[in-house]
Short mmCIF file of C-alpha atoms in Angstrom, two decimals:
data_model
loop_
_atom_site.label_atom_id
_atom_site.label_comp_id
_atom_site.label_asym_id
_atom_site.label_seq_id
_atom_site.Cartn_x
_atom_site.Cartn_y
_atom_site.Cartn_z
CA MET A 6 17.79 -26.92 -2.09
CA ALA A 7 19.36 -28.41 1.01
CA THR A 8 17.72 -30.03 4.00
CA MET A 9 18.17 -29.65 7.75
CA ARG A 10 17.64 -32.73 9.88
CA GLY A 11 17.25 -33.29 13.58
CA ASN A 12 15.95 -35.75 16.13
CA LEU A 13 13.19 -34.36 18.34
CA GLN A 14 12.21 -36.07 21.57
CA CYS A 15 8.71 -35.44 22.92
CA GLU A 16 8.82 -33.95 26.41
CA VAL A 17 5.64 -35.86 27.35
CA CYS A 18 6.10 -39.47 26.19
CA GLY A 19 9.74 -39.56 25.08
CA ALA A 20 9.01 -40.65 21.50
CA LYS A 21 11.62 -39.49 19.00
CA THR A 22 10.82 -38.05 15.60
CA LEU A 23 13.40 -37.63 12.88
CA ILE A 24 12.57 -34.37 11.12
CA ARG A 25 13.91 -33.28 7.74
CA ILE A 26 13.25 -29.65 6.88
CA GLN A 27 13.59 -28.35 3.36
CA LEU A 28 15.70 -25.22 3.27
CA GLY A 29 13.86 -23.36 0.59
CA TRP A 30 13.49 -19.71 -0.33
CA LEU A 31 11.36 -18.44 2.56
CA ASP A 32 12.92 -16.33 5.30
CA MET A 33 10.82 -18.17 7.88
CA HIS A 34 7.88 -20.51 8.09
CA PRO A 35 5.85 -22.26 10.78
CA ILE A 36 6.22 -25.96 11.55
CA ARG A 37 3.32 -27.99 12.90
CA PHE A 38 2.92 -31.72 13.47
CA ASN A 39 1.71 -34.03 16.20
CA CYS A 40 3.72 -36.51 18.23
CA GLY A 41 3.02 -39.92 16.75
CA LYS A 42 2.77 -41.55 20.18
CA CYS A 43 0.98 -39.23 22.63
CA GLY A 44 -0.58 -36.89 20.06
CA ILE A 45 0.42 -33.50 21.45
CA LEU A 46 0.91 -30.70 18.95
CA ILE A 47 4.54 -29.82 18.30
CA ILE A 48 4.91 -26.18 17.36
CA GLY A 49 7.98 -24.64 15.79
CA ASN A 50 9.38 -22.14 13.37
CA ILE A 51 12.43 -22.13 11.13
CA TYR A 52 14.30 -18.91 10.40
CA GLN A 53 16.64 -18.62 7.44
CA ASP A 54 19.31 -16.05 6.66
CA GLN A 55 19.38 -16.43 2.89
CA MET A 56 22.35 -14.07 2.41
CA ASN A 57 24.64 -15.97 4.77
CA ALA A 58 23.20 -19.45 4.18
CA LYS A 59 22.29 -19.94 7.83
CA ALA A 60 19.18 -21.41 9.46
CA HIS A 61 17.92 -22.21 12.94
CA THR A 62 14.77 -23.68 14.44
CA GLU A 63 12.76 -23.09 17.57
CA PHE A 64 10.37 -25.70 18.98
CA GLU A 65 7.91 -26.18 21.83
CA ASN A 66 7.20 -29.50 23.59
CA VAL A 67 10.31 -31.31 22.30
CA LEU A 68 14.01 -31.55 23.02
CA GLU A 69 16.63 -31.86 20.29
CA VAL A 70 18.65 -35.03 20.90
CA PRO A 71 21.42 -36.77 18.93
CA ASP A 72 20.40 -38.81 15.90
CA LYS A 73 21.52 -42.36 16.65
CA GLY A 74 19.17 -44.07 14.20
CA ASP A 75 16.75 -44.83 17.03
CA SER A 76 13.85 -42.56 15.97
CA ASP A 77 10.29 -43.79 16.37
CA PHE A 78 8.73 -41.56 13.70
CA TYR A 79 9.72 -39.63 10.62
CA ILE A 80 8.32 -36.35 9.24
CA GLU A 81 9.16 -34.26 6.19
CA VAL A 82 8.69 -30.51 6.57
CA SER A 83 8.46 -27.77 3.97
CA GLY A 84 7.20 -24.20 4.09
CA GLU A 85 6.66 -24.18 0.32
CA PHE A 86 5.37 -27.64 -0.60
CA ILE A 87 2.97 -30.27 0.64
CA THR A 88 4.87 -33.31 1.94
CA LYS A 89 4.55 -36.89 3.11
CA LYS A 90 2.65 -37.27 6.37
CA LEU A 91 4.05 -38.43 9.71
CA GLN A 92 5.04 -42.11 9.49
CA PRO A 93 6.91 -44.75 11.50
CA TYR A 94 10.62 -44.36 11.07
CA GLN A 95 12.29 -46.48 8.39
CA PHE A 96 15.75 -45.61 7.18
CA GLU A 97 14.98 -46.25 3.51
CA ASN A 98 12.18 -43.65 3.59
CA THR A 99 14.63 -40.87 4.50
CA LEU A 100 16.93 -41.07 1.50
CA ILE A 101 15.18 -38.82 -1.05
CA PRO A 102 14.99 -35.07 -0.20
CA PRO A 103 11.36 -34.05 0.38
CA PHE A 104 11.37 -31.20 -2.11
CA PHE A 105 12.11 -33.66 -4.96
CA THR A 106 8.94 -35.67 -4.54
CA SER A 107 6.71 -32.74 -3.56
CA GLY A 108 8.21 -29.85 -5.50
CA THR A 109 10.60 -29.87 -8.44
CA TRP A 110 9.44 -33.21 -9.87
CA LEU A 111 5.78 -32.18 -9.87
CA MET A 112 6.06 -28.49 -10.75
CA ASP A 113 8.84 -28.39 -13.33
CA GLU A 114 9.38 -24.86 -14.67
CA ARG A 115 6.24 -23.52 -12.94
CA MET A 116 8.04 -23.61 -9.61
CA MET A 117 9.81 -20.35 -10.49
CA ASP A 118 6.45 -18.66 -11.07
CA PHE A 119 5.24 -19.97 -7.69
CA LYS A 120 8.40 -18.66 -6.02
CA ARG A 121 8.15 -15.25 -7.68
CA LYS A 122 4.53 -14.71 -6.71
CA THR A 123 5.01 -15.91 -3.15
CA LEU A 124 8.06 -13.78 -2.49
CA SER A 125 6.44 -10.78 -4.14
CA PHE A 126 3.51 -10.99 -1.73
CA ILE A 127 5.76 -11.56 1.28
CA TYR A 128 7.80 -8.50 0.29
CA ILE A 129 4.63 -6.39 0.38
CA LEU A 130 3.64 -7.82 3.74
CA ASN A 131 7.07 -7.14 5.22
CA ASN A 132 7.45 -3.64 3.81
CA ASP A 133 4.19 -2.04 2.72
CA TRP A 134 1.26 -3.74 4.47
CA PRO A 135 0.96 -1.11 7.27
CA LYS A 136 0.53 1.57 4.59
CA TYR A 137 -2.16 -0.42 2.76
CA ARG A 138 -3.93 -1.13 6.03
CA ARG A 139 -4.02 2.48 7.20
CA VAL A 140 -5.25 3.77 3.81
CA ASN A 141 -8.12 1.27 3.92
CA GLU A 142 -8.90 2.31 7.49
CA LEU A 143 -8.94 6.00 6.51
CA TRP A 144 -11.27 5.20 3.60
CA LEU A 145 -13.65 3.06 5.63
CA ASN A 146 -13.74 5.67 8.41
CA GLY A 147 -14.42 8.47 5.90
CA ASN A 148 -11.32 10.37 7.00
CA TYR A 149 -10.62 12.20 3.73
CA GLN A 150 -8.45 14.84 5.44
CA TYR A 151 -5.50 12.41 5.55
CA LEU A 152 -6.54 9.86 2.92
CA SER A 153 -5.52 11.63 -0.27
CA LYS A 154 -1.80 12.02 0.52
CA ASP A 155 -1.28 8.39 1.58
CA LEU A 156 -3.42 6.95 -1.21
CA LYS A 157 -1.46 8.80 -3.91
CA LYS A 158 1.68 6.96 -2.79
CA LEU A 159 0.12 3.54 -3.41
CA ILE A 160 -1.52 3.94 -6.82
CA ARG A 161 0.27 3.86 -10.17
CA ASN A 162 -1.09 7.10 -11.60
CA LYS A 163 0.05 9.86 -9.24
CA HIS A 164 -2.00 12.39 -11.24
CA PHE A 165 -5.28 10.56 -10.76
CA PRO A 166 -7.70 13.09 -9.26
CA LEU A 167 -9.31 12.46 -5.88
CA ASP A 168 -12.10 15.00 -5.91
CA ASN A 169 -15.10 12.90 -4.94
CA GLU A 170 -16.07 9.57 -3.37
CA LEU A 171 -16.32 7.80 -6.74
CA GLN A 172 -12.71 8.67 -7.59
CA TYR A 173 -11.61 7.57 -4.12
CA LEU A 174 -13.47 4.30 -4.58
CA ILE A 175 -11.78 3.58 -7.92
CA ALA A 176 -8.34 4.38 -6.50
CA ILE A 177 -8.88 2.26 -3.39
CA ARG A 178 -10.01 -0.67 -5.53
CA GLN A 179 -6.91 -0.42 -7.76
CA MET A 180 -4.70 -0.21 -4.67
CA ASN A 181 -6.19 -3.33 -3.09
CA ILE A 182 -5.90 -5.32 -6.30
CA GLU A 183 -2.24 -4.31 -6.44
CA LEU A 184 -1.84 -5.49 -2.86
CA LEU A 185 -3.26 -8.95 -3.59
CA SER A 186 -2.40 -9.31 -7.28
CA SER A 187 0.37 -11.88 -6.88
CA ILE A 188 -1.83 -14.35 -4.96
CA LEU A 189 -5.21 -13.77 -6.59
CA SER A 190 -6.22 -16.63 -8.87
CA GLU A 191 -6.01 -16.40 -12.63
CA ASN A 192 -9.79 -16.96 -12.58
CA PHE A 193 -10.19 -13.59 -10.83
CA PHE A 194 -8.35 -11.66 -13.52
CA ASP A 195 -9.25 -13.74 -16.58
CA LYS A 196 -12.88 -14.41 -15.75
CA GLN A 197 -14.52 -12.73 -12.76
CA ILE A 198 -13.53 -9.09 -13.32
CA LYS A 199 -14.44 -9.30 -17.03
CA PHE A 200 -17.67 -11.20 -16.35
CA ILE A 201 -18.92 -8.85 -13.63
CA GLY A 202 -17.99 -5.71 -15.57
CA LYS A 203 -19.73 -7.03 -18.71
CA GLU A 204 -22.88 -8.02 -16.85
CA VAL A 205 -23.14 -4.67 -15.01
CA LEU A 206 -22.76 -2.80 -18.30
CA ASN A 207 -25.45 -4.98 -19.90
CA LEU A 208 -27.87 -4.29 -17.03
CA ILE A 209 -27.27 -0.55 -17.39
CA GLU A 210 -27.96 -0.74 -21.13
CA THR A 211 -30.98 -3.07 -21.09
CA LYS A 212 -32.64 -2.74 -17.66
CA ASP A 213 -31.44 0.60 -16.37
CA LYS A 214 -34.58 1.54 -14.39
CA GLU A 215 -34.77 -1.85 -12.64
CA PHE A 216 -31.02 -1.89 -12.07
CA THR A 217 -31.16 1.56 -10.47
CA THR A 218 -33.75 0.23 -8.05
CA LEU A 219 -31.48 -2.72 -7.16
CA ILE A 220 -28.54 -0.38 -6.61
CA GLU A 221 -30.56 1.88 -4.32
CA HIS A 222 -31.88 -1.11 -2.39
CA PHE A 223 -28.37 -2.20 -1.44
CA SER A 224 -26.80 1.24 -1.12
CA THR A 225 -27.17 1.32 2.67
CA SER A 226 -25.40 -2.02 3.22
CA ILE A 227 -22.52 -1.81 0.72
CA HIS A 228 -20.19 0.17 2.98
CA ARG A 229 -20.62 -2.33 5.80
CA ASN A 230 -19.92 -5.13 3.30
CA GLU A 231 -16.64 -3.45 2.40
CA GLU A 232 -15.70 -3.21 6.07
CA LYS A 233 -16.26 -6.91 6.60
CA ILE A 234 -14.34 -7.83 3.46
CA PHE A 235 -11.36 -5.84 4.66
CA GLU A 236 -11.50 -7.56 8.06
CA CYS A 237 -11.18 -10.88 6.20
CA ILE A 238 -8.25 -9.53 4.14
CA LYS A 239 -6.47 -8.68 7.41
CA GLN A 240 -7.05 -12.19 8.68
CA PHE A 241 -5.82 -13.70 5.41
CA ILE A 242 -2.59 -11.73 5.65
CA GLU A 243 -2.06 -13.03 9.20
CA LYS A 244 -2.65 -16.62 8.00
CA PHE A 245 -0.83 -16.49 4.66
CA ARG A 246 2.34 -18.31 5.72
CA PHE A 247 0.23 -21.19 7.02
CA MET A 248 -1.27 -21.66 3.55
CA ILE A 249 1.70 -21.27 1.20
CA PRO A 250 1.90 -25.04 0.39
CA VAL A 251 -1.71 -25.12 -0.84
CA PHE A 252 -1.13 -21.96 -2.89
CA GLY A 253 1.61 -24.03 -4.51
CA MET A 254 -0.96 -26.59 -5.61
CA ASP A 255 -1.96 -24.17 -8.40
CA PHE A 256 1.48 -24.70 -9.94
CA TYR A 257 1.72 -28.48 -10.08
CA ARG A 258 1.65 -29.92 -13.54
CA GLU A 259 -1.55 -31.52 -14.86
CA GLY A 260 -1.93 -35.15 -13.93
CA SER A 261 -0.32 -34.76 -10.49
CA GLU A 262 -3.55 -35.44 -8.61
CA LYS A 263 -2.64 -39.02 -7.67
CA GLU A 264 0.73 -38.01 -6.23
CA LEU A 265 -0.81 -35.11 -4.31
CA PHE A 266 -3.78 -37.03 -2.89
CA GLU A 267 -1.89 -38.76 -0.07
CA LYS A 268 0.30 -35.79 0.83
CA GLY A 269 0.00 -33.74 3.99
CA ILE A 270 0.87 -30.28 5.21
CA THR A 271 3.32 -29.30 7.97
CA THR A 272 2.83 -25.55 8.28
CA VAL A 273 -0.51 -25.35 10.10
CA SER A 274 -2.87 -27.02 12.53
CA PHE A 275 -6.63 -27.23 12.09
CA GLU A 276 -7.17 -25.02 15.14
CA GLU A 277 -5.15 -22.19 13.56
CA LEU A 278 -7.41 -21.95 10.49
CA LYS A 279 -10.88 -23.03 11.56
CA GLN A 280 -12.04 -19.59 12.71
CA PHE A 281 -10.72 -18.01 9.52
CA TYR A 282 -12.88 -20.41 7.50
CA VAL A 283 -15.95 -19.64 9.57
CA ASP A 284 -15.45 -15.87 9.44
CA VAL A 285 -15.01 -15.76 5.65
CA TYR A 286 -17.94 -18.14 5.23
CA GLU A 287 -20.16 -15.90 7.37
CA VAL A 288 -19.19 -12.75 5.50
CA ILE A 289 -19.95 -14.35 2.15
CA THR A 290 -23.29 -15.81 3.24
CA GLU A 291 -24.33 -12.43 4.64
CA MET A 292 -23.92 -11.07 1.10
CA LEU A 293 -25.69 -13.86 -0.79
CA GLU A 294 -28.74 -11.61 -1.08
CA LEU A 295 -26.74 -9.36 -3.44
CA ILE A 296 -25.78 -12.30 -5.69
CA VAL A 297 -29.36 -13.56 -5.75
CA ALA A 298 -30.69 -10.07 -6.58
CA TYR A 299 -28.39 -9.82 -9.60
CA ASN A 300 -29.55 -13.28 -10.76
CA ASN A 301 -33.17 -12.28 -10.27
CA LEU A 302 -32.78 -9.16 -12.39
CA LYS A 303 -30.85 -10.94 -15.15
CA TYR A 304 -33.19 -13.93 -15.49
CA ARG A 305 -36.55 -12.65 -14.26
CA GLY A 306 -36.40 -8.92 -14.89
CA ASP A 307 -37.16 -8.09 -11.26
CA PHE A 308 -34.48 -8.23 -8.60
CA LEU A 309 -37.11 -9.05 -5.97
CA LEU A 310 -38.55 -12.08 -7.82
CA MET A 311 -36.94 -15.36 -6.78
CA LYS A 312 -36.46 -18.44 -8.94
CA GLU A 313 -38.74 -21.39 -8.23
CA LYS A 314 -36.80 -23.35 -5.66
CA ARG A 315 -38.94 -23.39 -2.52
CA LYS A 316 -42.63 -22.67 -2.12
CA ASP A 317 -41.95 -20.47 0.90
CA VAL A 318 -39.45 -18.26 -0.94
CA VAL A 319 -41.13 -16.23 -3.69
CA ARG A 320 -39.74 -12.74 -3.12
CA LEU A 321 -36.37 -11.44 -1.98
CA GLU A 322 -37.80 -10.50 1.40
CA ASP A 323 -38.75 -14.19 1.89
CA TYR A 324 -35.20 -15.17 1.07
CA LYS A 325 -33.77 -12.62 3.48
CA ARG A 326 -35.65 -14.21 6.39
CA LYS A 327 -34.23 -17.69 5.82
CA ASN A 328 -31.25 -19.15 7.64
CA LYS A 329 -27.95 -19.34 5.83
CA GLY A 330 -28.30 -23.03 5.05
CA ALA A 331 -31.61 -22.40 3.25
CA LYS A 332 -30.10 -19.41 1.45
CA LEU A 333 -27.34 -21.61 0.06
CA GLU A 334 -29.92 -23.77 -1.71
CA PHE A 335 -30.36 -20.93 -4.21
CA ILE A 336 -26.64 -20.83 -5.02
CA ASP A 337 -26.40 -24.03 -7.06
CA GLY A 338 -24.36 -22.98 -10.08
CA ASN A 339 -27.32 -22.85 -12.44
CA GLU A 340 -27.37 -19.05 -12.75
CA VAL A 341 -24.31 -17.09 -13.76
CA PHE A 342 -23.79 -14.92 -10.67
CA ASP A 343 -23.72 -18.09 -8.54
CA ASN A 344 -20.28 -18.83 -9.94
CA ILE A 345 -18.77 -15.91 -8.09
CA VAL A 346 -18.71 -18.13 -4.96
CA TYR A 347 -19.97 -21.55 -6.10
CA PRO A 348 -19.00 -24.30 -5.18
CA HIS A 349 -16.73 -23.15 -2.31
CA LEU A 350 -19.24 -22.85 0.53
CA ASN A 351 -19.46 -26.03 2.63
CA ASN A 352 -22.37 -25.52 5.00
CA GLN A 353 -21.86 -28.88 6.71
CA LEU A 354 -18.20 -28.17 7.48
CA ARG A 355 -19.00 -24.69 8.77
CA ASN A 356 -21.73 -26.08 11.09
CA ALA A 357 -19.43 -28.75 12.48
CA ILE A 358 -16.76 -26.16 13.26
CA GLY A 359 -19.35 -23.90 14.87
CA HIS A 360 -20.63 -26.76 17.05
CA ASN A 361 -17.08 -27.98 17.77
CA THR A 362 -18.14 -31.44 16.58
CA TYR A 363 -15.14 -32.83 14.73
CA LYS A 364 -12.36 -35.33 15.36
CA ILE A 365 -8.82 -35.31 14.00
CA ASP A 366 -6.67 -38.34 13.30
CA ILE A 367 -3.20 -36.95 13.95
CA GLN A 368 -1.21 -39.35 11.78
CA SER A 369 -3.46 -39.41 8.72
CA GLN A 370 -4.40 -35.71 9.16
CA GLN A 371 -8.00 -36.70 8.46
CA ILE A 372 -10.75 -34.56 9.98
CA SER A 373 -14.12 -36.22 10.56
CA TYR A 374 -16.86 -33.67 11.05
CA PHE A 375 -20.46 -33.92 12.27
CA PRO A 376 -22.66 -31.22 10.67
CA LYS A 377 -25.68 -31.77 12.94
CA GLY A 378 -23.71 -30.88 16.04
CA ILE A 379 -23.94 -34.40 17.46
CA GLU A 380 -21.05 -36.83 17.25
CA GLU A 381 -23.09 -39.80 16.08
CA ASN A 382 -21.91 -43.30 15.26
CA GLU A 383 -22.87 -43.00 11.58
CA GLN A 384 -20.13 -42.46 9.03
CA PRO A 385 -19.36 -38.70 9.02
CA PRO A 386 -17.89 -36.66 6.16
CA VAL A 387 -14.10 -36.56 6.15
CA ILE A 388 -11.63 -33.97 4.89
CA SER A 389 -7.84 -33.96 5.11
CA LEU A 390 -5.99 -31.08 6.76
CA LYS A 391 -4.36 -30.30 3.41
CA ASP A 392 -7.72 -30.09 1.67
CA PHE A 393 -9.24 -28.04 4.50
CA THR A 394 -6.37 -25.58 4.19
CA ARG A 395 -7.01 -25.46 0.45
CA ASN A 396 -10.71 -24.83 1.20
CA CYS A 397 -9.66 -21.84 3.27
CA TRP A 398 -7.63 -20.59 0.32
CA ASP A 399 -10.47 -21.11 -2.13
CA ILE A 400 -13.16 -19.53 0.02
CA PHE A 401 -11.00 -16.41 0.37
CA GLN A 402 -10.61 -16.30 -3.43
CA SER A 403 -14.42 -16.50 -3.65
CA LEU A 404 -14.69 -13.56 -1.28
CA MET A 405 -12.39 -11.57 -3.54
CA ASN A 406 -14.65 -12.42 -6.49
CA LEU A 407 -17.60 -11.16 -4.48
CA SER A 408 -15.72 -8.01 -3.55
CA GLU A 409 -15.68 -7.11 -7.24
CA LEU A 410 -19.49 -7.29 -7.34
CA VAL A 411 -19.66 -5.12 -4.21
CA TYR A 412 -17.26 -2.63 -5.78
CA GLN A 413 -19.20 -2.42 -9.07
CA THR A 414 -22.46 -1.97 -7.16
CA ARG A 415 -21.09 0.96 -5.17
CA LYS A 416 -19.44 2.42 -8.25
CA VAL A 417 -22.73 2.48 -10.16
CA TYR A 418 -24.49 3.97 -7.12
CA TYR A 419 -22.07 6.89 -7.05
CA MET A 420 -22.47 7.43 -10.77
CA LYS A 421 -26.26 7.44 -10.37
CA GLN A 422 -25.76 10.13 -7.72
CA GLY A 423 -24.09 12.31 -10.34
CA LEU A 424 -20.49 11.86 -9.20
CA LYS A 425 -18.03 12.08 -12.09
CA PRO A 426 -15.25 9.55 -12.75
CA ALA A 427 -11.80 10.82 -13.71
CA PHE A 428 -10.64 11.21 -17.29
CA GLU A 429 -7.23 10.00 -16.14
CA HIS A 430 -6.82 6.23 -16.28
CA ILE A 431 -6.17 4.77 -12.82
CA TYR A 432 -3.63 2.20 -14.14
CA GLN A 433 -1.58 4.70 -16.16
CA GLU A 434 2.03 4.76 -14.94
CA ASN A 435 3.88 8.02 -14.43
#
């Protein structure tokens, strides 16, 4: 991997920043960092022609000037890896290419897996995403007149019948997993799908009457849940390139935590992700009642009977009336369905974003946030921009875990209504 370097002069204060950009395997990626002197956000993109080994950049708020060794600051930039943060310019700090210390040395052979999965997802976004989007829109709008033809093109088994809503549901679920498969966590495939499927089957076999009552209780809200989940998927796809470096954190070798701790990220600003975090958080917390109901049925034999946590919450209807912060108290990791989303919901961070009560240190990329909505003098919680971006990644993965529970709930509802699944296997290739 080569690097591109340039000297960028801030149009506001005149400070110069030496920038070194890793020329990796992405066709383009965003560039975000703040001027080390006046603090304004510098926004850019790099575009690469991989076939002809060409690259060019576009920036706002800076001018490209000759590099005469007179830079005030230094920044490493990568669309694939986390990097060193903005720092005062020192020549000796510019000698080692950034992808060595943040990529190949810490990933080893896993870097090729990271590259393959990232490029696979980008290929889908560049070529097939409009098809996936319109099929989901047809399904959610109940427009079966046009749905069948387009859906057949995006599932493996072209002979899979689409004769009722249950068969459509199964096919849509397989299609969406195919869409996201390269970026979904191993936990989703190795643990969550198997866990949820096993638990649902167990409830059917051991508590079928009570489980049927649970399914009917939620039957009127499941479709709306699916709509909101898909809205979050659309947002995730828009934000994906911002988050590629934190996706890469899954591929660093064990024991790299110390090296990664002080690193930063140069593909995104806090402002570009904060609403995504809030929206996904809100969608998940709106569906906590479903998680709690499954826990109630598994542990207490009655989906309406709450665990003893608060004196004012005895039944599910009591829980439903509580605010989202109080609802989160019941998702503590002590009951198995909690682990679909636990521990990735930070109520304090969400409140601070909602109240716009946070401060950002531009050089350290540290975000201090004030959950009560008042910027008090007391020591607030702090999170780095890198870790916040990773939180956005993890909360989306949690939503995908929850989407499996929503899917299984609707699937059982259709089966209880007498709809027949297909004898053809949805994953069969032909």
